[in-house]
Amino acid sequence: MSSRLDSESLRDLACSGHLEWLETNGLGGWSSSTLSGMHTRRYHGLFVAALDPPVQRMVLLSRLDETIVQAEERVELGCAQFPGTVHPRGYEHLVAFEQDPFPCFTYEAAGVRLVKTIAALHDRNTVLIDYYVEQASRAFALELRPLLAGRDVHELRRLSRTDVRLQLRHAQFVGDTLQVLVPLVGELEIKVFAPRASFRDEPAWWHDFQYVEEQRRGYDFEEDLWTPGLVSIPAFSGDRFTVMVSLGSFPDVDPASLWQEERTRRETLVAPGIEPDSRVARMVRAADQFVVRRAPRSRTVIAGYPWFSDWGRDAMIALPGLCLVTGRHEDAREIFLTFLDHLSDGQEDLA
């Protein structure tokens, strides 16, 4: 069975702003937020990459906020907490959420029914965001505003404290794809690819995003994010397009093949004879998120998301359920070898 939530629950911020979703990439990185789209933790982000898998994790692309534009009407689908207010309130347009196997959000606004699906690709620092216009009463434009953090997952970006002034470096069309390259930390770049898109250069800092879970825990909870501008995509009923966010070498393949490759990989995790929609199948796919690559070629186990890395004690406790019961015996062997290679005076040392 898939995880589903109805529109009444989704439009209740006390519910959709509390429930969280998580996509992982097998490298220690992830994509995560609440169902409402409102980040409540410093660890939330659309594109979080591990620079030295599975550690040195960076929140690179924090958000990609959507706006439906029809003539003079603008409907924002994002959601964020600012001092004294929640804006925008895109969760009010959410009519469905399911995870089967990817997080999938359905919005209805301005005569448009828009389905957004998010996938973190396994063993790649790449996130796919698929948009399908299930219904539209007339043509419209979908505006996408990338908001970047460019910082360690445990930190927060404040303009008053930052030494790295993020700025648009380069934008160009390649075929029907817009590439926006933005330096974040040294030579680190992210690339946002939006088919049939145009780009409006509007570099600016957006201030005082608040993360309520951080505030509740007694930590710093405000952040400034940087945007290079707006990506605008003309859209009609029945259209489908994918935005790809990648770190380093971008995969030179068709997005549809990437989606199918990742879907097939997740399906093959489940042994033949197990009902693919069963609770057991869901647990097997969930277990997959904790088995990750440790650079350069070994395997390890993440102790928990979003802030833990790999610990020997936790890995050995979890190993039977993650790898033996699920038939991942070669992964279990590699995990044992990883920790054996890092023994020092009888204790692990993965530093």
mmCIF file of C-alpha atoms in Angstrom:
data_model
loop_
_atom_site.group_PDB
_atom_site.id
_atom_site.type_symbol
_atom_site.label_atom_id
_atom_site.label_comp_id
_atom_site.label_asym_id
_atom_site.label_seq_id
_atom_site.Cartn_x
_atom_site.Cartn_y
_atom_site.Cartn_z
ATOM 1 C CA MET A 1 0.000 0.000 0.000
ATOM 2 C CA SER A 2 1.180 3.543 -0.682
ATOM 3 C CA SER A 3 1.221 6.386 1.825
ATOM 4 C CA ARG A 4 -1.658 8.754 1.057
ATOM 5 C CA LEU A 5 -3.103 11.837 2.696
ATOM 6 C CA ASP A 6 -6.385 13.558 1.865
ATOM 7 C CA SER A 7 -6.945 17.228 1.052
ATOM 8 C CA GLU A 8 -8.548 18.039 4.412
ATOM 9 C CA SER A 9 -5.437 16.915 6.293
ATOM 10 C CA LEU A 10 -3.085 18.569 3.810
ATOM 11 C CA ARG A 11 -4.836 21.926 4.125
ATOM 12 C CA ASP A 12 -4.468 21.801 7.903
ATOM 13 C CA LEU A 13 -1.032 23.304 8.551
ATOM 14 C CA ALA A 14 -0.915 21.700 12.001
ATOM 15 C CA CYS A 15 -0.910 18.368 10.126
ATOM 16 C CA SER A 16 0.899 19.004 6.816
ATOM 17 C CA GLY A 17 3.433 21.299 8.478
ATOM 18 C CA HIS A 18 4.317 18.524 10.936
ATOM 19 C CA LEU A 19 4.487 15.415 8.718
ATOM 20 C CA GLU A 20 7.788 15.067 6.850
ATOM 21 C CA TRP A 21 8.946 13.281 3.704
ATOM 22 C CA LEU A 22 12.451 12.054 2.857
ATOM 23 C CA GLU A 23 14.227 10.977 -0.342
ATOM 24 C CA THR A 24 17.816 9.685 -0.050
ATOM 25 C CA ASN A 25 20.472 9.072 -2.694
ATOM 26 C CA GLY A 26 22.671 6.293 -1.281
ATOM 27 C CA LEU A 27 25.547 8.738 -0.775
ATOM 28 C CA GLY A 28 24.406 10.273 2.506
ATOM 29 C CA GLY A 29 22.535 13.110 0.781
ATOM 30 C CA TRP A 30 18.807 13.702 0.595
ATOM 31 C CA SER A 31 15.795 15.790 -0.327
ATOM 32 C CA SER A 32 13.349 16.512 2.493
ATOM 33 C CA SER A 33 10.722 18.885 3.877
ATOM 34 C CA THR A 34 7.234 18.811 5.363
ATOM 35 C CA LEU A 35 4.201 17.934 3.259
ATOM 36 C CA SER A 36 3.176 21.603 3.339
ATOM 37 C CA GLY A 37 6.485 22.643 1.766
ATOM 38 C CA MET A 38 7.383 24.685 4.853
ATOM 39 C CA HIS A 39 10.865 23.867 6.101
ATOM 40 C CA THR A 40 10.794 23.419 9.867
ATOM 41 C CA ARG A 41 14.380 22.177 10.343
ATOM 42 C CA ARG A 42 17.766 23.472 9.220
ATOM 43 C CA TYR A 43 18.216 19.990 7.737
ATOM 44 C CA HIS A 44 15.352 20.388 5.277
ATOM 45 C CA GLY A 45 16.300 21.091 1.684
ATOM 46 C CA LEU A 46 15.396 20.107 -1.845
ATOM 47 C CA PHE A 47 19.014 19.220 -2.649
ATOM 48 C CA VAL A 48 21.347 18.175 0.177
ATOM 49 C CA ALA A 49 24.609 16.621 -1.035
ATOM 50 C CA ALA A 50 27.370 14.728 0.791
ATOM 51 C CA LEU A 51 30.657 16.093 -0.551
ATOM 52 C CA ASP A 52 32.660 13.219 0.983
ATOM 53 C CA PRO A 53 30.067 10.416 1.108
ATOM 54 C CA PRO A 54 28.405 9.929 3.469
ATOM 55 C CA VAL A 55 29.639 13.038 5.348
ATOM 56 C CA GLN A 56 30.334 16.737 4.714
ATOM 57 C CA ARG A 57 26.670 17.212 3.904
ATOM 58 C CA MET A 58 25.646 20.571 2.478
ATOM 59 C CA VAL A 59 22.232 22.164 2.004
ATOM 60 C CA LEU A 60 22.719 23.513 -1.520
ATOM 61 C CA LEU A 61 19.307 24.174 -3.066
ATOM 62 C CA SER A 62 17.032 24.853 -0.117
ATOM 63 C CA ARG A 63 13.824 25.446 -2.061
ATOM 64 C CA LEU A 64 12.336 25.650 -5.536
ATOM 65 C CA ASP A 65 9.146 27.646 -5.072
ATOM 66 C CA GLU A 66 6.456 27.396 -7.763
ATOM 67 C CA THR A 67 3.967 30.039 -8.904
ATOM 68 C CA ILE A 68 1.122 29.480 -11.382
ATOM 69 C CA VAL A 69 0.723 32.589 -13.566
ATOM 70 C CA GLN A 70 -2.353 33.207 -15.730
ATOM 71 C CA ALA A 71 -2.777 36.735 -17.098
ATOM 72 C CA GLU A 72 -2.974 38.912 -13.970
ATOM 73 C CA GLU A 73 -3.539 36.010 -11.580
ATOM 74 C CA ARG A 74 -0.632 34.598 -9.574
ATOM 75 C CA VAL A 75 -0.971 31.621 -7.231
ATOM 76 C CA GLU A 76 2.086 30.697 -5.160
ATOM 77 C CA LEU A 77 2.433 27.020 -4.217
ATOM 78 C CA GLY A 78 5.328 27.324 -1.772
ATOM 79 C CA CYS A 79 5.091 27.708 1.991
ATOM 80 C CA ALA A 80 7.455 29.335 4.487
ATOM 81 C CA GLN A 81 7.438 30.684 8.021
ATOM 82 C CA PHE A 82 8.571 34.281 8.442
ATOM 83 C CA PRO A 83 8.423 36.433 11.596
ATOM 84 C CA GLY A 84 4.753 36.679 12.532
ATOM 85 C CA THR A 85 3.365 35.110 9.361
ATOM 86 C CA VAL A 86 3.244 32.081 7.071
ATOM 87 C CA HIS A 87 3.741 33.091 3.423
ATOM 88 C CA PRO A 88 2.947 31.894 0.898
ATOM 89 C CA ARG A 89 0.259 29.404 1.884
ATOM 90 C CA GLY A 90 0.554 26.938 -0.965
ATOM 91 C CA TYR A 91 -0.620 24.058 1.233
ATOM 92 C CA GLU A 92 -4.132 25.517 0.893
ATOM 93 C CA HIS A 93 -4.050 24.328 -2.740
ATOM 94 C CA LEU A 94 -2.836 20.787 -1.952
ATOM 95 C CA VAL A 95 -5.476 18.174 -2.746
ATOM 96 C CA ALA A 96 -3.466 14.938 -2.540
ATOM 97 C CA PHE A 97 -0.177 13.445 -1.394
ATOM 98 C CA GLU A 98 1.114 9.922 -1.866
ATOM 99 C CA GLN A 99 4.458 8.137 -1.786
ATOM 100 C CA ASP A 100 4.504 5.256 -4.231
ATOM 101 C CA PRO A 101 7.493 5.061 -4.446
ATOM 102 C CA PHE A 102 8.312 8.775 -4.816
ATOM 103 C CA PRO A 103 6.783 11.727 -2.905
ATOM 104 C CA CYS A 104 3.984 13.028 -5.128
ATOM 105 C CA PHE A 105 2.024 16.252 -4.507
ATOM 106 C CA THR A 106 -1.137 17.329 -6.352
ATOM 107 C CA TYR A 107 -2.174 20.995 -6.397
ATOM 108 C CA GLU A 108 -5.349 22.609 -7.716
ATOM 109 C CA ALA A 109 -5.395 26.361 -8.344
ATOM 110 C CA ALA A 110 -6.470 28.836 -11.043
ATOM 111 C CA GLY A 111 -8.076 26.088 -13.136
ATOM 112 C CA VAL A 112 -4.843 24.058 -13.092
ATOM 113 C CA ARG A 113 -4.320 20.604 -11.619
ATOM 114 C CA LEU A 114 -0.562 20.172 -11.234
ATOM 115 C CA VAL A 115 1.194 16.994 -10.054
ATOM 116 C CA LYS A 116 4.743 17.322 -8.699
ATOM 117 C CA THR A 117 6.942 14.277 -8.043
ATOM 118 C CA ILE A 118 10.411 14.311 -6.462
ATOM 119 C CA ALA A 119 13.147 11.670 -6.702
ATOM 120 C CA ALA A 120 16.710 11.532 -5.396
ATOM 121 C CA LEU A 121 18.711 9.335 -7.768
ATOM 122 C CA HIS A 122 20.661 6.463 -6.238
ATOM 123 C CA ASP A 123 24.440 6.825 -6.146
ATOM 124 C CA ARG A 124 24.250 10.253 -7.815
ATOM 125 C CA ASN A 125 24.138 13.784 -6.489
ATOM 126 C CA THR A 126 21.079 14.483 -8.618
ATOM 127 C CA VAL A 127 17.475 15.270 -7.730
ATOM 128 C CA LEU A 128 14.623 15.151 -10.242
ATOM 129 C CA ILE A 129 11.446 17.208 -9.908
ATOM 130 C CA ASP A 130 8.750 16.132 -12.360
ATOM 131 C CA TYR A 131 5.776 18.376 -13.170
ATOM 132 C CA TYR A 132 2.713 16.985 -14.916
ATOM 133 C CA VAL A 133 -0.117 19.305 -15.923
ATOM 134 C CA GLU A 134 -3.006 16.923 -15.417
ATOM 135 C CA GLN A 135 -5.549 19.587 -16.284
ATOM 136 C CA ALA A 136 -5.520 23.264 -17.270
ATOM 137 C CA SER A 137 -8.452 25.352 -18.441
ATOM 138 C CA ARG A 138 -6.043 27.508 -20.479
ATOM 139 C CA ALA A 139 -2.353 28.076 -21.075
ATOM 140 C CA PHE A 140 -0.295 29.349 -18.159
ATOM 141 C CA ALA A 141 3.278 29.859 -17.046
ATOM 142 C CA LEU A 142 4.902 27.985 -14.196
ATOM 143 C CA GLU A 143 7.481 30.152 -12.479
ATOM 144 C CA LEU A 144 10.205 28.465 -10.459
ATOM 145 C CA ARG A 145 12.320 30.420 -8.009
ATOM 146 C CA PRO A 146 15.433 28.606 -6.729
ATOM 147 C CA LEU A 147 16.489 29.646 -3.217
ATOM 148 C CA LEU A 148 19.991 28.600 -2.210
ATOM 149 C CA ALA A 149 21.675 28.153 1.155
ATOM 150 C CA GLY A 150 25.160 26.807 0.335
ATOM 151 C CA ARG A 151 26.080 25.747 3.866
ATOM 152 C CA ASP A 152 26.765 22.797 6.136
ATOM 153 C CA VAL A 153 23.627 20.965 7.284
ATOM 154 C CA HIS A 154 24.297 21.880 10.915
ATOM 155 C CA GLU A 155 24.707 25.606 10.248
ATOM 156 C CA LEU A 156 22.435 28.426 9.102
ATOM 157 C CA ARG A 157 23.122 31.045 6.437
ATOM 158 C CA ARG A 158 22.891 34.636 7.684
ATOM 159 C CA LEU A 159 23.911 37.444 5.341
ATOM 160 C CA SER A 160 25.371 39.418 8.248
ATOM 161 C CA ARG A 161 27.792 36.563 9.008
ATOM 162 C CA THR A 162 28.577 35.122 5.589
ATOM 163 C CA ASP A 163 31.884 35.423 3.755
ATOM 164 C CA VAL A 164 30.518 33.843 0.588
ATOM 165 C CA ARG A 165 28.533 36.280 -1.550
ATOM 166 C CA LEU A 166 26.466 34.060 -3.792
ATOM 167 C CA GLN A 167 25.822 35.538 -7.195
ATOM 168 C CA LEU A 168 24.681 34.377 -10.583
ATOM 169 C CA ARG A 169 27.710 33.244 -12.521
ATOM 170 C CA HIS A 170 26.376 32.029 -15.822
ATOM 171 C CA ALA A 171 23.106 31.288 -17.592
ATOM 172 C CA GLN A 172 22.840 29.807 -21.063
ATOM 173 C CA PHE A 173 20.521 27.826 -23.281
ATOM 174 C CA VAL A 174 21.664 24.411 -24.484
ATOM 175 C CA GLY A 175 19.077 22.986 -26.839
ATOM 176 C CA ASP A 176 15.788 23.480 -25.035
ATOM 177 C CA THR A 177 17.397 23.427 -21.590
ATOM 178 C CA LEU A 178 18.360 26.351 -19.404
ATOM 179 C CA GLN A 179 21.493 25.869 -17.329
ATOM 180 C CA VAL A 180 21.999 28.159 -14.357
ATOM 181 C CA LEU A 181 25.399 27.710 -12.725
ATOM 182 C CA VAL A 182 25.789 29.190 -9.258
ATOM 183 C CA PRO A 183 29.027 28.977 -7.252
ATOM 184 C CA LEU A 184 28.364 28.086 -3.636
ATOM 185 C CA VAL A 185 31.519 27.052 -1.832
ATOM 186 C CA GLY A 186 34.715 27.468 -3.829
ATOM 187 C CA GLU A 187 34.255 25.636 -7.113
ATOM 188 C CA LEU A 188 31.084 23.895 -6.015
ATOM 189 C CA GLU A 189 28.179 24.495 -8.369
ATOM 190 C CA ILE A 190 24.624 23.362 -8.753
ATOM 191 C CA LYS A 191 22.867 23.225 -12.065
ATOM 192 C CA VAL A 192 19.153 23.719 -12.549
ATOM 193 C CA PHE A 193 17.872 22.363 -15.858
ATOM 194 C CA ALA A 194 14.358 23.392 -16.904
ATOM 195 C CA PRO A 195 13.167 22.319 -20.372
ATOM 196 C CA ARG A 196 11.530 24.995 -22.586
ATOM 197 C CA ALA A 197 12.397 27.614 -20.024
ATOM 198 C CA SER A 198 13.352 31.258 -20.009
ATOM 199 C CA PHE A 199 15.288 32.908 -17.242
ATOM 200 C CA ARG A 200 14.820 36.311 -15.624
ATOM 201 C CA ASP A 201 17.912 37.599 -13.853
ATOM 202 C CA GLU A 202 16.808 38.838 -10.407
ATOM 203 C CA PRO A 203 19.620 38.107 -7.935
ATOM 204 C CA ALA A 204 18.572 38.923 -4.375
ATOM 205 C CA TRP A 205 18.765 37.824 -0.761
ATOM 206 C CA TRP A 206 15.528 36.759 0.918
ATOM 207 C CA HIS A 207 15.678 37.259 4.659
ATOM 208 C CA ASP A 208 14.404 35.695 7.880
ATOM 209 C CA PHE A 209 13.113 32.251 6.938
ATOM 210 C CA GLN A 210 12.220 30.631 10.262
ATOM 211 C CA TYR A 211 12.449 26.942 11.187
ATOM 212 C CA VAL A 212 10.011 26.225 14.002
ATOM 213 C CA GLU A 213 11.471 22.855 15.040
ATOM 214 C CA GLU A 214 14.856 24.499 15.566
ATOM 215 C CA GLN A 215 13.179 27.202 17.652
ATOM 216 C CA ARG A 216 11.343 24.578 19.702
ATOM 217 C CA ARG A 217 14.642 22.797 20.397
ATOM 218 C CA GLY A 218 16.263 26.031 21.589
ATOM 219 C CA TYR A 219 18.636 26.509 18.639
ATOM 220 C CA ASP A 220 19.159 29.384 16.196
ATOM 221 C CA PHE A 221 16.249 29.209 13.783
ATOM 222 C CA GLU A 222 16.448 32.044 11.226
ATOM 223 C CA GLU A 223 18.134 31.949 7.832
ATOM 224 C CA ASP A 224 18.702 34.112 4.750
ATOM 225 C CA LEU A 225 18.541 32.459 1.316
ATOM 226 C CA TRP A 226 19.789 33.685 -2.045
ATOM 227 C CA THR A 227 17.945 33.542 -5.363
ATOM 228 C CA PRO A 228 19.530 34.090 -8.800
ATOM 229 C CA GLY A 229 16.144 34.906 -10.356
ATOM 230 C CA LEU A 230 13.140 33.208 -11.938
ATOM 231 C CA VAL A 231 12.787 30.309 -14.336
ATOM 232 C CA SER A 232 9.553 30.536 -16.359
ATOM 233 C CA ILE A 233 8.103 27.559 -18.241
ATOM 234 C CA PRO A 234 5.109 27.863 -20.609
ATOM 235 C CA ALA A 235 2.635 25.076 -19.892
ATOM 236 C CA PHE A 236 -0.530 23.566 -21.317
ATOM 237 C CA SER A 237 -2.867 20.783 -20.266
ATOM 238 C CA GLY A 238 -1.120 17.425 -20.636
ATOM 239 C CA ASP A 239 2.411 18.832 -20.512
ATOM 240 C CA ARG A 240 5.121 17.061 -18.556
ATOM 241 C CA PHE A 241 8.610 18.356 -17.856
ATOM 242 C CA THR A 242 11.411 17.678 -15.429
ATOM 243 C CA VAL A 243 13.722 19.985 -13.549
ATOM 244 C CA MET A 244 17.050 18.326 -12.738
ATOM 245 C CA VAL A 245 19.368 19.576 -10.030
ATOM 246 C CA SER A 246 22.860 18.114 -10.040
ATOM 247 C CA LEU A 247 26.273 18.508 -8.456
ATOM 248 C CA GLY A 248 29.354 17.927 -10.557
ATOM 249 C CA SER A 249 29.066 16.091 -13.854
ATOM 250 C CA PHE A 250 25.482 16.209 -15.062
ATOM 251 C CA PRO A 251 24.043 12.929 -16.403
ATOM 252 C CA ASP A 252 23.851 13.192 -20.194
ATOM 253 C CA VAL A 253 20.680 11.129 -20.555
ATOM 254 C CA ASP A 254 16.989 11.699 -21.084
ATOM 255 C CA PRO A 255 15.127 12.511 -17.832
ATOM 256 C CA ALA A 256 12.478 9.886 -18.571
ATOM 257 C CA SER A 257 15.142 7.168 -18.578
ATOM 258 C CA LEU A 258 16.440 8.391 -15.209
ATOM 259 C CA TRP A 259 12.958 8.170 -13.722
ATOM 260 C CA GLN A 260 12.461 4.656 -15.078
ATOM 261 C CA GLU A 261 15.912 3.537 -13.955
ATOM 262 C CA GLU A 262 15.275 4.670 -10.377
ATOM 263 C CA ARG A 263 11.758 3.222 -10.280
ATOM 264 C CA THR A 264 13.046 -0.133 -11.550
ATOM 265 C CA ARG A 265 15.877 -0.135 -9.009
ATOM 266 C CA ARG A 266 13.427 0.350 -6.142
ATOM 267 C CA GLU A 267 11.076 -2.308 -7.473
ATOM 268 C CA THR A 268 13.888 -4.874 -7.700
ATOM 269 C CA LEU A 269 14.769 -4.346 -4.027
ATOM 270 C CA VAL A 270 11.669 -6.383 -3.177
ATOM 271 C CA ALA A 271 12.052 -10.147 -3.570
ATOM 272 C CA PRO A 272 9.787 -12.011 -6.014
ATOM 273 C CA GLY A 273 6.638 -13.265 -4.349
ATOM 274 C CA ILE A 274 6.240 -10.247 -2.061
ATOM 275 C CA GLU A 275 3.290 -8.049 -2.952
ATOM 276 C CA PRO A 276 4.863 -4.761 -4.143
ATOM 277 C CA ASP A 277 2.288 -2.630 -2.296
ATOM 278 C CA SER A 278 2.503 -4.583 0.968
ATOM 279 C CA ARG A 279 3.820 -3.304 4.282
ATOM 280 C CA VAL A 280 6.792 -5.673 3.968
ATOM 281 C CA ALA A 281 7.717 -4.191 0.580
ATOM 282 C CA ARG A 282 7.542 -0.680 2.009
ATOM 283 C CA MET A 283 9.848 -1.673 4.864
ATOM 284 C CA VAL A 284 12.355 -3.190 2.422
ATOM 285 C CA ARG A 285 12.413 0.033 0.393
ATOM 286 C CA ALA A 286 12.746 2.089 3.578
ATOM 287 C CA ALA A 287 15.694 -0.058 4.702
ATOM 288 C CA ASP A 288 17.436 0.769 1.432
ATOM 289 C CA GLN A 289 17.756 4.416 2.490
ATOM 290 C CA PHE A 290 20.158 3.540 5.323
ATOM 291 C CA VAL A 291 22.665 1.550 3.237
ATOM 292 C CA VAL A 292 25.030 4.078 1.667
ATOM 293 C CA ARG A 293 28.373 4.324 -0.043
ATOM 294 C CA ARG A 294 31.410 5.475 1.901
ATOM 295 C CA ALA A 295 33.963 7.022 -0.420
ATOM 296 C CA PRO A 296 35.520 5.772 -2.491
ATOM 297 C CA ARG A 297 34.153 2.219 -2.905
ATOM 298 C CA SER A 298 32.962 0.776 0.405
ATOM 299 C CA ARG A 299 29.507 0.443 1.998
ATOM 300 C CA THR A 300 28.285 1.625 5.384
ATOM 301 C CA VAL A 301 25.078 2.295 7.340
ATOM 302 C CA ILE A 302 23.659 5.712 8.219
ATOM 303 C CA ALA A 303 22.616 5.701 11.885
ATOM 304 C CA GLY A 304 19.669 7.993 11.194
ATOM 305 C CA TYR A 305 18.486 10.997 9.212
ATOM 306 C CA PRO A 306 18.944 13.911 9.191
ATOM 307 C CA TRP A 307 21.915 14.526 11.483
ATOM 308 C CA PHE A 308 23.645 11.188 12.179
ATOM 309 C CA SER A 309 26.410 9.667 10.053
ATOM 310 C CA ASP A 310 27.692 6.069 10.334
ATOM 311 C CA TRP A 311 28.461 4.489 13.716
ATOM 312 C CA GLY A 312 29.780 0.955 14.146
ATOM 313 C CA ARG A 313 27.532 -0.053 17.043
ATOM 314 C CA ASP A 314 24.374 1.118 15.288
ATOM 315 C CA ALA A 315 25.461 -0.491 12.024
ATOM 316 C CA MET A 316 26.009 -3.911 13.607
ATOM 317 C CA ILE A 317 22.647 -3.761 15.411
ATOM 318 C CA ALA A 318 20.824 -2.782 12.215
ATOM 319 C CA LEU A 319 22.699 -5.066 9.817
ATOM 320 C CA PRO A 320 20.476 -8.184 10.117
ATOM 321 C CA GLY A 321 17.311 -6.231 9.335
ATOM 322 C CA LEU A 322 18.820 -3.988 6.667
ATOM 323 C CA CYS A 323 20.856 -6.535 4.740
ATOM 324 C CA LEU A 324 20.394 -10.163 5.822
ATOM 325 C CA VAL A 325 16.596 -10.404 5.952
ATOM 326 C CA THR A 326 16.377 -8.389 2.727
ATOM 327 C CA GLY A 327 18.880 -10.603 0.905
ATOM 328 C CA ARG A 328 21.572 -7.939 0.512
ATOM 329 C CA HIS A 329 24.380 -10.276 1.549
ATOM 330 C CA GLU A 330 27.105 -8.646 -0.536
ATOM 331 C CA ASP A 331 26.238 -5.265 1.000
ATOM 332 C CA ALA A 332 26.487 -6.855 4.468
ATOM 333 C CA ARG A 333 29.944 -8.192 3.604
ATOM 334 C CA GLU A 334 31.115 -4.774 2.386
ATOM 335 C CA ILE A 335 29.783 -3.092 5.539
ATOM 336 C CA PHE A 336 31.700 -5.542 7.749
ATOM 337 C CA LEU A 337 34.865 -4.867 5.742
ATOM 338 C CA THR A 338 34.360 -1.103 6.047
ATOM 339 C CA PHE A 339 34.367 -1.228 9.824
ATOM 340 C CA LEU A 340 37.170 -3.816 9.973
ATOM 341 C CA ASP A 341 39.313 -1.479 7.874
ATOM 342 C CA HIS A 342 38.722 1.325 10.364
ATOM 343 C CA LEU A 343 39.443 -0.485 13.618
ATOM 344 C CA SER A 344 41.901 1.231 15.935
ATOM 345 C CA ASP A 345 42.732 -0.337 19.321
ATOM 346 C CA GLY A 346 39.548 -2.376 19.121
ATOM 347 C CA GLN A 347 37.326 0.619 18.349
ATOM 348 C CA GLU A 348 36.022 2.070 15.106
ATOM 349 C CA ASP A 349 37.582 5.225 13.696
ATOM 350 C CA LEU A 350 35.710 6.497 10.648
ATOM 351 C CA ALA A 351 36.958 10.068 10.947
#
